[in-house]
Short mmCIF file of C-alpha atoms in Angstrom, two decimals:
data_model
loop_
_atom_site.label_atom_id
_atom_site.label_comp_id
_atom_site.label_asym_id
_atom_site.label_seq_id
_atom_site.Cartn_x
_atom_site.Cartn_y
_atom_site.Cartn_z
CA HIS A 15 -1.29 -30.10 -1.79
CA MET A 16 2.47 -29.74 -2.18
CA ALA A 17 2.09 -27.63 -5.34
CA SER A 18 -0.21 -25.13 -3.60
CA ARG A 19 2.21 -24.94 -0.69
CA THR A 20 5.12 -24.27 -3.04
CA PHE A 21 3.08 -21.65 -4.90
CA GLY A 22 2.28 -19.95 -1.59
CA ALA A 23 5.95 -19.90 -0.62
CA VAL A 24 6.97 -18.46 -4.00
CA LYS A 25 4.24 -15.83 -3.72
CA ALA A 26 5.45 -14.84 -0.23
CA LEU A 27 9.06 -14.68 -1.42
CA CYS A 28 8.09 -12.47 -4.36
CA ALA A 29 6.16 -10.15 -2.02
CA CYS A 30 9.20 -9.86 0.27
CA VAL A 31 11.56 -9.13 -2.62
CA PHE A 32 9.12 -6.56 -4.01
CA TYR A 33 8.88 -4.88 -0.60
CA MET A 34 12.67 -4.84 -0.15
CA VAL A 35 13.19 -3.24 -3.57
CA ILE A 36 10.31 -0.73 -3.60
CA GLY A 37 10.77 0.60 -0.05
CA PRO A 38 14.38 1.83 -0.44
CA SER A 39 13.60 3.03 -3.98
CA LEU A 40 10.83 5.26 -2.68
CA ILE A 41 13.07 6.60 0.08
CA LEU A 42 15.76 7.52 -2.45
CA ASN A 43 13.18 9.02 -4.79
CA ASN A 44 11.71 11.17 -2.01
CA LYS A 45 15.21 12.26 -0.98
CA PHE A 46 15.93 13.28 -4.58
CA ILE A 47 12.71 15.30 -4.76
CA LEU A 48 13.29 17.06 -1.44
CA LYS A 49 17.07 17.66 -1.59
CA ASP A 50 18.21 17.70 -5.21
CA LEU A 51 15.12 19.38 -6.64
CA GLU A 52 14.86 21.55 -3.50
CA PHE A 53 11.13 20.91 -3.17
CA PRO A 54 10.18 22.77 0.05
CA PHE A 55 7.07 20.77 1.00
CA PRO A 56 7.98 17.45 2.70
CA MET A 57 4.47 16.92 4.07
CA PHE A 58 3.06 17.18 0.54
CA VAL A 59 5.49 14.49 -0.67
CA SER A 60 4.49 12.26 2.25
CA CYS A 61 0.77 12.89 1.70
CA LEU A 62 1.08 12.23 -2.02
CA GLY A 63 2.64 8.84 -1.23
CA LEU A 64 -0.26 7.94 1.06
CA ILE A 65 -2.86 9.09 -1.44
CA THR A 66 -1.19 7.10 -4.21
CA THR A 67 -1.03 3.98 -2.04
CA SER A 68 -4.70 4.34 -1.11
CA PHE A 69 -5.73 4.83 -4.74
CA VAL A 70 -3.73 1.83 -6.00
CA SER A 71 -4.98 -0.42 -3.17
CA HIS A 72 -8.58 0.58 -3.73
CA SER A 73 -8.25 0.06 -7.49
CA LEU A 74 -6.73 -3.40 -7.08
CA VAL A 75 -9.67 -4.47 -4.90
CA ARG A 76 -12.31 -2.66 -6.95
CA PHE A 77 -11.23 -4.26 -10.23
CA LYS A 78 -10.80 -7.67 -8.56
CA PHE A 79 -7.04 -8.04 -8.98
CA VAL A 80 -7.03 -8.69 -5.22
CA THR A 81 -9.76 -10.44 -3.25
CA LEU A 82 -10.32 -9.43 0.36
CA GLN A 83 -10.63 -12.48 2.60
CA HIS A 84 -12.67 -10.82 5.36
CA ARG A 85 -14.68 -8.31 3.37
CA GLU A 86 -17.90 -8.90 5.35
CA VAL A 87 -16.15 -8.05 8.64
CA VAL A 88 -14.93 -4.61 7.54
CA THR A 89 -18.18 -2.68 7.47
CA LYS A 90 -18.35 1.12 7.38
CA GLU A 91 -18.97 1.12 11.15
CA PHE A 92 -15.99 -1.20 11.78
CA TYR A 93 -13.79 1.01 9.59
CA ALA A 94 -14.91 4.22 11.33
CA LYS A 95 -14.45 2.85 14.85
CA ARG A 96 -11.30 0.76 14.49
CA ILE A 97 -9.27 1.89 11.48
CA VAL A 98 -9.83 5.64 11.15
CA PRO A 99 -8.71 6.39 14.76
CA VAL A 100 -5.39 4.65 14.11
CA GLY A 101 -4.70 6.91 11.13
CA ALA A 102 -5.78 10.08 12.92
#
């Protein structure tokens, strides 16, 4: 019981550290692309980030690196009615 709790805490800490490193790194990378390389399409850079995130997330679930806890709840109808409108 204590070992699983410790493992959960370490996992959460690693996720936080990963988030705190990757987020600013992506911001600096995007700034470099837009300013230093003078890339004139900021919406394309933003869209490419979203597409990449979607692809990686889908791949992690598809190839079972990540298991969804509530997979049966998120049906196509649920997704269309509750998730798509938030992104639109």
